[in-house]
Every structure is written in structure tokens, then in C-alpha cells.
Amino acid sequence: MGEEGMPSNVKNTAKTSPKLTLLPLVALIFYEVSGGPFGIEDSVKAGGGPLLSLLGFLIFPLIWSVPEALITAELATSFPENGGYVIWISSAFGPFWGFQEGFWKWFSGVMDNALYPVLFLDYLKHSLPIFNQLIFRIPALLAITVGLTYLNYRGLHIVGFSAVSLAIFSLCPFAVMGILSIPQVSPKQWLAVDFRKVDWRGYFNSMFWNLNYWDKASTLAGEIENPSKTFPKALFGAVALVVSSYLIPLLAGTGALKASSSEWTDGFFAEVGMLIGGVWLKWWIQAASAMSNLGLFEAEMSGDAFQLLGMSEMGLLPAIFASRSKYGTPTISILCSATGVIFLSWMSFQEILEFLNFLYAIGMLLEFAAFIKLRIKKPELHRPYKVPLETFGATLLCLPPAALLLLVMCLASLRTFLVSGAVIVLGFILYLTLGHAKDRKWVQFDTEHSAVFSAAGVRSNSDVRLLHQEVVDEASIMLLSDASTAKTGQESYEILVEGKLE
């Protein structure tokens, strides 16, 4: 790629930002989705015993995780740009819905990230009860958020390689716990269930939260080395790692102990470790929780920040969101995500869980629709990895996870419907407001290096200049154009895609 016309911050970034390779990407996806068994304890309580929890982590990956990973692999390799699913939706349905998808997923991602400092303190309070008191809890939440945000600022490659070490350290105590539990395991305890105590809303929300976000890493696809080959391998490796990291601790804990299902709440694995191995194992699990939450926070914030960067490069957000630090990280985007985390971290675990699941479910339904529409509308689109099914089979693949999404949404409380509805309305208002700000030139938007061109197969600056000459009205292809030019822009974009397919 030539450097003529390339902004200086982009050139510097290209020289100083190493690309993510397979192993760090596996670790990042692992932390985007899971981070280990921390937080799955509620599935035993909500399921009225071990049986439904164990069945859930055996069955849900087949009807949810695998289809989502397959679809993500196809779309992320077809559009290997920062922004991920925002580009997919924009390509299928236009810029308005691309922006809404980005806003919903970013908001749910920030809510998800607000969970990890909360989970960390929930584990810590078992040994240090002072963190039950707000006077100590609030400063601790702020300190954790600020410290982890700074680490994210220092560089994505650092986050990726750190995630590998963190994953190994976080999973080791559960491997040890699994081995120590073998003489104590009574298999019949795995079959225990009291349907009178089953909380279906809590159960499905817990399952869904612990097995979603497979698409999140697509938001930084532009930072991955050879994404067409690396991304699918990393996704499928992460699926196996996530499922085993849930089942082994659950089989050990529920099989070796006769604890009531009501005792299985956030942080209970530390007590399980103490009962199976002793105090040393309890402290090891608590330390692993701290490291896991660090990895979870870093992976989620990376995805959220690079999503905003990608949206800025597409022209959906002001250009300032694409500005990078000397470490190659999107500074303003990181600060924006960190601010959201601080404002949301006062909420309880279950409140955050239900809200983010609802918003995430809406976004995923749109992604499934985009996957099917792109198969029909653009069958010749270059797909380095393609789900080995024809369009009809691909549609059937989407039906079970779509049904699960609708079920999760139907089980939501009235409060969740109201809060989510307010977020959706806010997304509509933001789109119109940003469009107005762009027309009035109140803020600067990127009008030269749009990620849409790369998504259409454009690989060089000379191609970009040529396309600028081919399109009479440049505003018609920008993603925040007015309604009259949006239709023309979409038609122009489709022509460009068809003409530039590899």
C-alpha cells in the first residue's frame, strides 16, 4: 500500500503496531466470551441444581456458540476491517442500521465490561468483607477501572500476549481442583434438580451471557495478521477452550460437594476450592479471578474501542474517535468506553446481565439477517472462509440461535424493556444528531479513508482516488448522508462491491 495521502498518525501506527497472531487471538476471543468459570455459579442456583447447568453447557454451545462462531468466521474474513459487524450490517442494510448495530453492541459491551470489576470484588469480599461496604467498594471499583484502562492504552499486542499468560494462570487452579476432586465425586449428584426452585429467566440469561460475544473480536479484524486464515482457526480453538473451562469445574464442584443450589452465587468457586483442596486453593482461585477479570476487561475494552475506531473510519462517528496514541491504540475511543464502565458499575450483577443480554440479542438478530441477505444479495462476494452450507442450509443454521435470542428477550422484565427501549430511541436520536453536525460541519468526519472501500475490495490509495473520481457526489457514499442521497449511495456502493470483488 502506498503512503501518499495517508495521514501521519496512520503511517506511524502501521510501523509501531504489531499484528495479532493465532495464539493471542485465541486468548482474546476466550476472554471476549468467557475468561473461565467465574460467574457461572448462578447457573446452578437458577437451574435448581447441577443437572440443568451441566446440560446447558453441553447443549447451548451446539445451538448457539457453534452457529455464531461459523457466521462470524465467514463475515469477518469477508470484511477484514476494524468495525466488524457494523460493516456487515451497513453492507446488507445501509448506514442507518449499521450505526444502530454499532451503538447497541457498544452499549451492551460497556455494560458487560462493568461486570468485571464487580465480579472481582465479589470474589475478594469472601476473604476481605470490607468490600461489602460502599465506602471501600466504590474507590476500589474506580481504581480497578482506571488501572486496567491504562494497560489497554499501552497497546493491543500487549493485551493479546498478556491474555495468553492470564488464561493459563486463570485455568490452572481449576485443572488442579478437577484432579483433586476425582476421589470425592459422586456422579449421582450431577443429576440433582429441584424444578420448584428453577428461575428460568436467570437460567437462560446466565447461559446466554456465558456463551455469547463470539462476534466481538471481529471489531479488530484489521489488527489481525492474515485474518482469512487466522480468524476461523482462532474461533474454533476458543470454542473448545470455553466449553471445557466451564464443564470441568462444574463437574468437580457439583460432583464432590453436597452444597445446596442456593449457595451457588458469584464467587462460590473460591469456597468450593477450599472445601476440595484447602485454603491455598481458595486463595489461588481468588488470584485467578483477579487475573481473569483483568483479561476480560482488557479484551472487552479492546473490542469496544476498535469498534468505535472502525465506525469513525467509516464516517459513522467523528474523526476524533479514529485518532491513535503512540502505542497504536484509539485513545478517545478507550476513554469513552472507560467512562461508560464507571457510570454503569454501580448496578448489580443480575441487572447488568439482563440489560446487556437484551441489547445484544437485538444486535445478533440483525447480524443473522445480514448474513442471510448477503448470501442472497451478494453470492459472488469474496469469502475466504465460507460456512459449508448453501443459502437454505445457512438459513436453517440461524433458526435455533434466533429462537434462543427471542426467548431471552421474551423472558426480560418490564424494566429491561423500558431501559432497552430508551437506549434504542437514543440510538436513533444520535444518528440524526451526528448527521446534522456533519452537514453543518460542527465536527470533522473522515471523508477520505472509508472502511467501506476496503470492505468493497479496495486495497490501495490509488483505488480510493479512482473511486472518488467515479462517484460524482462523494456525499452519496458516506455513511452519514441524508435520506435523499443514502439510496443513491447504497446503489453506488453495490456497484463498487460487484466491480471490485476479488
Coordinates of C-alpha atoms in Angstrom, one line a residue, residues 81-87 90 102 218-223 302-319 321-324 330 333 446 449-452 479:
E81 CA -11.7 -4.3 8.8
N82 CA -11.9 -2.7 12.2
G83 CA -15.6 -2.3 12.9
G84 CA -16.6 -5.9 12.3
Y85 CA -20.4 -6.3 12.4
V86 CA -21.0 -2.6 11.8
I87 CA -19.6 -3.1 8.3
S90 CA -24.0 -1.5 6.7
G102 CA -22.8 -0.4 16.4
S218 CA -14.4 -9.1 14.5
T219 CA -14.3 -5.4 15.5
L220 CA -10.5 -5.5 15.5
A221 CA -10.1 -7.7 12.4
G222 CA -7.9 -5.0 10.8
E223 CA -5.3 -5.6 13.5
S302 CA -10.2 -3.6 23.1
G303 CA -13.2 -4.8 21.1
D304 CA -15.4 -1.8 22.1
A305 CA -12.6 0.8 21.4
F306 CA -11.7 -0.6 18.0
Q307 CA -15.3 -0.8 17.1
L308 CA -15.6 2.9 17.6
L309 CA -12.4 3.4 15.6
G310 CA -13.8 1.4 12.8
M311 CA -17.1 3.4 12.9
S312 CA -15.1 6.6 12.7
E313 CA -13.1 5.3 9.7
M314 CA -16.4 4.5 8.0
G315 CA -17.7 8.0 8.6
L316 CA -20.3 7.0 11.2
L317 CA -18.6 8.8 14.0
P318 CA -16.4 12.0 14.2
A319 CA -12.8 11.5 13.1
F321 CA -12.6 8.5 17.5
A322 CA -10.1 7.2 15.0
S323 CA -7.1 9.1 16.5
R324 CA -4.4 6.7 17.8
P330 CA -7.6 4.5 19.8
S333 CA -12.5 5.5 22.0
D446 CA -13.4 11.1 7.9
H449 CA -10.2 6.7 4.0
S450 CA -13.5 5.0 4.5
A451 CA -13.5 1.4 5.6
V452 CA -16.4 0.8 3.2
L479 CA -22.5 6.6 5.8

